[in-house]
Coordinates of C-alpha atoms in Angstrom, one line a residue:
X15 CA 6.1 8.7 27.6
X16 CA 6.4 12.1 27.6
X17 CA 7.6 12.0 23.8
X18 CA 4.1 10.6 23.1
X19 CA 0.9 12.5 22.4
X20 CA -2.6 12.2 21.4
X21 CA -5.2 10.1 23.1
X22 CA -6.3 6.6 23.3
X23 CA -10.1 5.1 24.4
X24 CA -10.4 3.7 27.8
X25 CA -9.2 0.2 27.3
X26 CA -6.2 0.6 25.1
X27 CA -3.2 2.5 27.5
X28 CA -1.1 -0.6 27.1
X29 CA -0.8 0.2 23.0
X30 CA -0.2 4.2 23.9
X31 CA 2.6 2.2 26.0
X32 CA 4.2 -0.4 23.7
X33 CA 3.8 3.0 21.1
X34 CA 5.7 5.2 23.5
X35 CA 8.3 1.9 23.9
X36 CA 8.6 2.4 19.8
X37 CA 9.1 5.9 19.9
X38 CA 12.0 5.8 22.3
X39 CA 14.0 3.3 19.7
X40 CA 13.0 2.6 16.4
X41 CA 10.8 5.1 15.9
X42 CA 12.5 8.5 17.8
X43 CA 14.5 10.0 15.0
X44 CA 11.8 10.9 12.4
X45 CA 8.6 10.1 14.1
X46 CA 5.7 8.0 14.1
X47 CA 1.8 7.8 13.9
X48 CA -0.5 5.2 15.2
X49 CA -4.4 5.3 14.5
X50 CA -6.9 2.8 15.3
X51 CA -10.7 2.1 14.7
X52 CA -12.7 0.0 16.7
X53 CA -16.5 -0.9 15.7
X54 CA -16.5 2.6 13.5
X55 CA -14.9 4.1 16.9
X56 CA -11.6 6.2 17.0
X57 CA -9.7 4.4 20.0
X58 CA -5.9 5.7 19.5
X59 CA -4.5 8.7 17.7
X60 CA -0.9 8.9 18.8
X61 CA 2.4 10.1 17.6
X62 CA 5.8 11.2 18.8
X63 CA 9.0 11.2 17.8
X64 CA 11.1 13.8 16.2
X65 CA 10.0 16.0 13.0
X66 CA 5.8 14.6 13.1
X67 CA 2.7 15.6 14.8
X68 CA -0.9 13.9 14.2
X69 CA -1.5 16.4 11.5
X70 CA 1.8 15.5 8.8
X71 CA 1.1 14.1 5.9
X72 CA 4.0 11.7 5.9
X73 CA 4.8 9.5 2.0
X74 CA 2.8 5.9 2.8
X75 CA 4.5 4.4 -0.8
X76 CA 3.1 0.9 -1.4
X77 CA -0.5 1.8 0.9
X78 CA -1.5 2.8 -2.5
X79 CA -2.0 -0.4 -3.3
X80 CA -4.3 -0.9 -0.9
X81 CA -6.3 2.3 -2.2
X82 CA -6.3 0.8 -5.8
X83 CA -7.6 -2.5 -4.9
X84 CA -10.2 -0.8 -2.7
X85 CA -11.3 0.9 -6.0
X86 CA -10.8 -2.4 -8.1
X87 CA -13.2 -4.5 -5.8
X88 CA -15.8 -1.4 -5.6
X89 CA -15.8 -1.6 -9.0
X90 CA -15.8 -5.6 -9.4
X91 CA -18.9 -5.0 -6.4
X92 CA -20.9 -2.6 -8.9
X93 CA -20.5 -5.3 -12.1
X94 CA -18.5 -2.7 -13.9
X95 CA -15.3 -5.1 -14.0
X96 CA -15.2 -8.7 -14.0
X97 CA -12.5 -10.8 -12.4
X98 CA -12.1 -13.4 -14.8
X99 CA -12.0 -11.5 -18.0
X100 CA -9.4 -10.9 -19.8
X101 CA -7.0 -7.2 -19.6
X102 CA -6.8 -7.1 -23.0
X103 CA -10.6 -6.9 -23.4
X104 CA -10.6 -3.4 -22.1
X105 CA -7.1 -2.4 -23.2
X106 CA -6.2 -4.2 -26.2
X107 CA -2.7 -3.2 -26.8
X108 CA -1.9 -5.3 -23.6
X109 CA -2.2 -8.3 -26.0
X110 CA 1.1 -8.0 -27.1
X111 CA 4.0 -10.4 -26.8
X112 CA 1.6 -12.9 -25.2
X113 CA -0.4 -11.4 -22.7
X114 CA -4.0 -11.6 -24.1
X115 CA -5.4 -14.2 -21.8
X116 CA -4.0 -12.7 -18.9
X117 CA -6.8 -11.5 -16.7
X118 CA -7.7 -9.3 -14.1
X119 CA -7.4 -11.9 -11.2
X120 CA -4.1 -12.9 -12.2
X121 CA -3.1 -8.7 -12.3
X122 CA -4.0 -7.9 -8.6
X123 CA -2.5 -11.6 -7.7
X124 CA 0.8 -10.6 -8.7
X125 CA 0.7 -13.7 -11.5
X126 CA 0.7 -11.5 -14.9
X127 CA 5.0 -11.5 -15.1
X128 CA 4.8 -7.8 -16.0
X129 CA 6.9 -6.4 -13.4
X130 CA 9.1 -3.6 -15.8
X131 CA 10.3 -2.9 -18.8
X132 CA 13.4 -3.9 -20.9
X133 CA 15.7 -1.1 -19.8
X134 CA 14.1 0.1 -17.2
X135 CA 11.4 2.9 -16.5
X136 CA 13.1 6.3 -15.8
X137 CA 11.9 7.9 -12.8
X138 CA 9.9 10.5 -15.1
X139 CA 7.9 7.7 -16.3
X140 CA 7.5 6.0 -12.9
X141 CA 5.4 9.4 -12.2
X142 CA 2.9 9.0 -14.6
X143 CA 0.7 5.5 -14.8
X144 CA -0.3 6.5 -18.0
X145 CA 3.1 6.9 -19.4
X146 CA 3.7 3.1 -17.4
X147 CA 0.6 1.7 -18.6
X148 CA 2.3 2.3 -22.1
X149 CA 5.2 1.6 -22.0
X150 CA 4.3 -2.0 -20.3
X151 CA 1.3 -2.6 -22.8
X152 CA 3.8 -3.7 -25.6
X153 CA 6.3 -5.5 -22.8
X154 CA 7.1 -9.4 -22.6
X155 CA 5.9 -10.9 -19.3
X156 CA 9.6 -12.0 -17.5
X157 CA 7.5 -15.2 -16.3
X158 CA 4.9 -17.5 -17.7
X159 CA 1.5 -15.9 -16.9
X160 CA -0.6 -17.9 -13.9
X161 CA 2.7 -20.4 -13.6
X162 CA 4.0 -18.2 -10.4
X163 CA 3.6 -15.2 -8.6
X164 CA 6.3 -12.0 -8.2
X165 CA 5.5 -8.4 -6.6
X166 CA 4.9 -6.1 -9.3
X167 CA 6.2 -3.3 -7.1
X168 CA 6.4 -0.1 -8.9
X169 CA 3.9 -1.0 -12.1
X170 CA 0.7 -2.9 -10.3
X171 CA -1.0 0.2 -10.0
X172 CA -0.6 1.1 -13.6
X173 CA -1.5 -1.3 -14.8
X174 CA -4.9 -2.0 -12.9
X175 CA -5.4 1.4 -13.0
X176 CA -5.4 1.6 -16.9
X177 CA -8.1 -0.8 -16.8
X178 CA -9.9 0.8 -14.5
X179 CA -9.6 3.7 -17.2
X180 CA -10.4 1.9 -19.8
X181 CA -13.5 0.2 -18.4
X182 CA -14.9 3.4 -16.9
X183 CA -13.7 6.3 -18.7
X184 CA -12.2 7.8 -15.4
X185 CA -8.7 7.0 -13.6
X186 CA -8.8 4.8 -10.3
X187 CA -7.6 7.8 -8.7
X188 CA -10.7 9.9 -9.3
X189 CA -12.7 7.0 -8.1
X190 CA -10.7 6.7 -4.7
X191 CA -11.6 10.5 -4.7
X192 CA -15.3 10.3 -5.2
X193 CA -16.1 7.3 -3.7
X194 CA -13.9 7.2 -0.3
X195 CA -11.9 10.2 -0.1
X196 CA -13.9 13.4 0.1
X197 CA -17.3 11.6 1.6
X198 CA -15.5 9.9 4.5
X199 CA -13.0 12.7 5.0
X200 CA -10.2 10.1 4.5
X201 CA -7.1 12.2 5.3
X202 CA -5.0 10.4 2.7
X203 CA -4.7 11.5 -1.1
X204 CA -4.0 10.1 -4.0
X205 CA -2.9 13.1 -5.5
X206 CA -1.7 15.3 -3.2
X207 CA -3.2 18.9 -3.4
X208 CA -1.0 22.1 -3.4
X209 CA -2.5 23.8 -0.7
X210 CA -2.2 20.4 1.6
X211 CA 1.9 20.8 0.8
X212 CA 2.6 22.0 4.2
X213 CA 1.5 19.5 6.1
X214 CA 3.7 17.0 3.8
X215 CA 7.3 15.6 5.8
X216 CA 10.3 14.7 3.5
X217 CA 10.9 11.1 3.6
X218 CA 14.2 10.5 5.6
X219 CA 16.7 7.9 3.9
X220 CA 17.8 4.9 6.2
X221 CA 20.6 5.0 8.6
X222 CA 21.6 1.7 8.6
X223 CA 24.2 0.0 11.5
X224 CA 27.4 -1.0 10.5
X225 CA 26.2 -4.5 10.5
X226 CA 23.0 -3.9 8.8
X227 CA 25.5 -1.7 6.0
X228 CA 27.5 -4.4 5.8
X229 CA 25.2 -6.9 5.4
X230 CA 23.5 -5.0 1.9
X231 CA 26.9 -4.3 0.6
X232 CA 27.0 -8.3 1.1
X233 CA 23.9 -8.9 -0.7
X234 CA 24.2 -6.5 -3.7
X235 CA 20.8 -6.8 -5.9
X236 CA 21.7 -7.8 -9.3
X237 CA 20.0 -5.1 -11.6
X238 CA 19.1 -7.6 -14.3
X239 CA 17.6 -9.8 -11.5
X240 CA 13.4 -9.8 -11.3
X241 CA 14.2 -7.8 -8.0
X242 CA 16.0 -5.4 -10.0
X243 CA 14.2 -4.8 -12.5
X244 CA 10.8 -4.7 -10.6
X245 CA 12.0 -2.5 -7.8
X246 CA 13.8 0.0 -10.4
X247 CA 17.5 -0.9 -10.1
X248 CA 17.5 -2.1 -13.6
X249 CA 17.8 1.1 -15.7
X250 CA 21.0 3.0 -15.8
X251 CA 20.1 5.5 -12.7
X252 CA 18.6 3.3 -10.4
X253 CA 15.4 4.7 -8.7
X254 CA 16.2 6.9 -5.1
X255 CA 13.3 5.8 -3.8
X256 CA 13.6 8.6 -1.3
X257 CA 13.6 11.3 -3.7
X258 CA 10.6 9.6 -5.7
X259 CA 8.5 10.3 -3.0
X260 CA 9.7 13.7 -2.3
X261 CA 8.9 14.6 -5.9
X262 CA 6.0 17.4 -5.8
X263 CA 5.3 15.7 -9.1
X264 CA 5.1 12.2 -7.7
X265 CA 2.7 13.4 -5.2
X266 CA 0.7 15.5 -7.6
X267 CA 0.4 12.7 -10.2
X268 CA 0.1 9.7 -7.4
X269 CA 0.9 6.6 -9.0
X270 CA -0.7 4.0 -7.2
X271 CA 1.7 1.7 -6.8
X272 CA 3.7 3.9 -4.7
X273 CA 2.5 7.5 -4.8
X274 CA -0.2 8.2 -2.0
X275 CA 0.5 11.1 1.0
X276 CA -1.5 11.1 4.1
X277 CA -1.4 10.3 7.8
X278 CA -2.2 7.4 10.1
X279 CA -5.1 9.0 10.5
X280 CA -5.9 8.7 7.1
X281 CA -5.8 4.9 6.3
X282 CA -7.2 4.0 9.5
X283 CA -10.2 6.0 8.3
X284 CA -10.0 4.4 5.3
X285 CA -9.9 0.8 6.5
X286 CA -12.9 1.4 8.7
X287 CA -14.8 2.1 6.4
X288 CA -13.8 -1.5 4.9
X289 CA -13.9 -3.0 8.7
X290 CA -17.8 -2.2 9.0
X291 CA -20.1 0.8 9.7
X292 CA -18.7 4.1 9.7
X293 CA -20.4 7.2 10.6
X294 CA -23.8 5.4 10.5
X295 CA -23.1 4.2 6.9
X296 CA -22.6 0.3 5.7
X297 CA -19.4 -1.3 5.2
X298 CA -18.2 -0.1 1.9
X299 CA -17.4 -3.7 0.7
X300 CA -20.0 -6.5 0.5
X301 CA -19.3 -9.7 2.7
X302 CA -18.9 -11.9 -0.5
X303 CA -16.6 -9.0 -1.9
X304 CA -14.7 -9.1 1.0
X305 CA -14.1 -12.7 1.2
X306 CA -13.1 -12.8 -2.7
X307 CA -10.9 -10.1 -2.6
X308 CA -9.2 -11.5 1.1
X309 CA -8.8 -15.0 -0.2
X310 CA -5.5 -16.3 -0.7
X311 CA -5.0 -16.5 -4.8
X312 CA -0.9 -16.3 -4.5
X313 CA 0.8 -18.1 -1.8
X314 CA 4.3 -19.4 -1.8
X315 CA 7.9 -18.8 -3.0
X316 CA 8.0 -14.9 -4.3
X317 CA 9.5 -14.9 -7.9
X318 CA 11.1 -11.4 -7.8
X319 CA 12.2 -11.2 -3.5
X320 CA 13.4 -14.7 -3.4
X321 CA 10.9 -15.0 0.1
X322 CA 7.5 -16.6 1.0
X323 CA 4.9 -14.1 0.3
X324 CA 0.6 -14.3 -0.5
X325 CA -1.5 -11.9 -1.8
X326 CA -5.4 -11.9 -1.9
X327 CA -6.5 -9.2 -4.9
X328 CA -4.7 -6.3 -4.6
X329 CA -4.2 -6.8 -1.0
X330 CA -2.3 -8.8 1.1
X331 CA -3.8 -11.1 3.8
X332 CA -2.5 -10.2 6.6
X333 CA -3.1 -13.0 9.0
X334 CA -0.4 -14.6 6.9
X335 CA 2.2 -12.1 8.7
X336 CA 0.0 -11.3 12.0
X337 CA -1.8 -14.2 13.4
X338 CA -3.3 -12.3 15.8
X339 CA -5.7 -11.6 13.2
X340 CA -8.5 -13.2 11.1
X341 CA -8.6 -14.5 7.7
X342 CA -10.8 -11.7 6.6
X343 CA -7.9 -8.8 7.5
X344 CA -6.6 -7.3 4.6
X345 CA -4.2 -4.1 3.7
X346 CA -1.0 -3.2 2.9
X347 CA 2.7 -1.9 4.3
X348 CA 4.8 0.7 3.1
X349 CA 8.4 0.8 2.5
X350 CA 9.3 2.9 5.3
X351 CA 7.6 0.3 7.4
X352 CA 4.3 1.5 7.3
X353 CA 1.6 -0.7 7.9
X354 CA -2.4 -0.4 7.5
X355 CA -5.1 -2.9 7.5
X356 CA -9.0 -3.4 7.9
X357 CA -9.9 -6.7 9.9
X358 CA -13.9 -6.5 9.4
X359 CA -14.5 -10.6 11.5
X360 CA -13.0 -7.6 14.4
X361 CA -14.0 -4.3 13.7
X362 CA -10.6 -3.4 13.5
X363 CA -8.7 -1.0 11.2
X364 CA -5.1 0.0 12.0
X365 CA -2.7 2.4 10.7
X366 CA 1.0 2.6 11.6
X367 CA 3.5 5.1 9.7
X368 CA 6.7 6.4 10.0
X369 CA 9.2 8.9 8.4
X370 CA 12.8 7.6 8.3
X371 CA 12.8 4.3 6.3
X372 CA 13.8 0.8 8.3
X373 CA 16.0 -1.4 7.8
X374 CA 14.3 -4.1 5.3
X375 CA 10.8 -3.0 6.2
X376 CA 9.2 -3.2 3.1
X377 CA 6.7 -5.4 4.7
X378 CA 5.8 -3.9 7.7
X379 CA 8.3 -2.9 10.2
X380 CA 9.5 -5.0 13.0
X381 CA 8.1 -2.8 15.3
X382 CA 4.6 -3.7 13.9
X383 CA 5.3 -6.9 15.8
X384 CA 4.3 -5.8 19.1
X385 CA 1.9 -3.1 18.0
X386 CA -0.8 -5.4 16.5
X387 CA -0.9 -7.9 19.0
X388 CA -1.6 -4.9 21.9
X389 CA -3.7 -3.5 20.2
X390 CA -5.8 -6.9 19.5
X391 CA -5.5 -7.5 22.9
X392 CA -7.2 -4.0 24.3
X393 CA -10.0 -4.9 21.7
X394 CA -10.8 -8.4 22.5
X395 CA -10.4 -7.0 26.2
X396 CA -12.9 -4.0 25.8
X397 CA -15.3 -6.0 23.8

């Protein structure tokens, strides 16, 4: 316990527990943060561990996603975009090589087959959406559109976000700025500033077990596979995801697919103000946004992991993973093993991240397991 600090609400000492519990295994050698929101309340702000405190801005990769569909179904909520028209309405050059009925549903459902580019994206492009957003405008899809769905890992953000560009006139990340950033004081940026750089902790590579080594060297990933090629492996240099994200330009440019830097802290606040009222204002998404956007549209056999995955629009449904949660809670995890989430049918919003990368924890990890359910349990219980 005494590797453990920050506070938690009267109710919720079993989660600063099962945290602590995390800290001492998983967790120790890198650090950890846990924040929670309950009703528009602050309940736990934790974190331990070597090389964190509540203030480091740790790399939160795929949470971006999460921030771009927050600014895609703002946007959808405002009748700026429309769900069911087509990409290449706004951006034409997407028509290419058979993509011009694909449309904006099928993008943030992971349906569109435009996971990369023939030969790869180099990991100067993979810094730039724009420079994505071009390069992928003229690409095949490596699936029929709408017959499947694959994660579009390291290009979904691009490619939503050059709509969002196109439709509006600004990027997705000045929108995340305007409209949820800077007026609910979200500590998480998309598009780190200079003078935050400080606060900002390396990204530490995994240490796997001899088993766990041995088991990757096993199951090598082919680079002209679909996971290859949409998780960067395909091009000559295959991406370091580690040093991606501790790129100052990375962080500068923040790609959303994989590029925002913040704290636990941060998302939580940011799911909150999804969850319900924050600081006496309304929830930021409607109740028939909500429901659209947390509806299962993808469900089923993965087309680039190989595993059962489902994914509302832009988000992922996370009852699907967590059943101690609703139908309504959606988010998104982080490769490290972060995880973050707003359950508005709860009041709930929950951030977990850590430094060091897991072992296989692209979806959340393991340790997530035990988190969630205590801290469901101190809610339900303080209710």
């Amino acid at each position: 316990m005494s590797d453990v600090h920050g506070t938690v609400a009267p109710g919720f000492e079993a989660v600063r527990e099962e945290f602590a519990t995390v800290v001492a295994n998983e967790a120790s050698d890198g650090g950890a943060q846990l924040a929670v929101y309950h009703q528009g309340r602050q309940v736990v702000d934790l974190w331990g561990g070597d090389g964190v405190d509540g203030d480091s801005l740790l790399a939160l990769y795929s949470s971006a996603k999460g921030a771009m569909a927050l600014v895609a179904a703002l946007l959808v909520q405002d009748g700026v975009l429309d769900l069911d028209r087509e990409v290449a309405s706004w951006w034409p050059e997407f028509a290419a090589e058979g993509k011009e009925r694909i449309t904006l549903r099928q993008l943030l459902a992971h349906r569109a087959g435009v996971i990369g580019a023939d030969g790869g994206l180099t990991f100067d492009e993979l810094a730039d959406d724009q420079v994505i957003a071009a390069r992928l405008a003229g690409q095949r899809p490596f699936w029929e559109p709408d017959s499947g769905h694959g994660y579009h890992a390291l290009v979904i953000g691009a490619l939503v976000g050059e709509v969002v560009r196109r439709a509006t006139g600004r990027t997705a990340q000045q929108h995340f700025e305007e409209r949820v950033r800077a007026p609910y004081a979200v500590d998480y940026y998309l598009g780190l500033p200079e003078e935050l750089e400080p606060r900002f902790r390396p990204v530490l590579p995994m240490k796997p077990t001899s088993a766990q080594q041995a088991l990757l060297e096993a199951n090598p990933i082919a680079p002209d596979s679909l996971m290859g090629i949409a998780f960067g492996i395909h091009p000559d240099h295959p991406l370091d995801l580690v040093a991606y994200a501790n790129s100052r330009t990375v962080r500068a440019k923040a790609p959303l697919s994989s590029g925002g830097i913040g704290s636990a802290r941060g998302l939580a606040r940011m799911y909150a103000a999804v969850a319900g009222e924050l600081d006496g204002r309304p929830p930021l998404l409607k109740p028939d946004i909500l429901a659209e956007v947390a509806r299962i549209h993808s469900a089923g056999t993965d087309l680039v992991t190989g595993e059962e995955s489902a994914f509302g629009l832009g988000f992922v449904p996370l009852a699907t993973r967590h059943p101690v949660l609703t139908p309504a809670a959606i988010g998104h995890s982080g490769a490290p093993g972060s995880q973050a989430f707003a359950d508005p049918s709860t009041g709930l919003a929950y951030s977990y991240a850590r430094r060091r990368f897991g072992f296989l924890c692209g979806a959340g990890a393991p340790e997530n397991d035990r988190l969630i359910p205590a801290v469901v349990r101190a809610a339900v219980a303080t209710v």
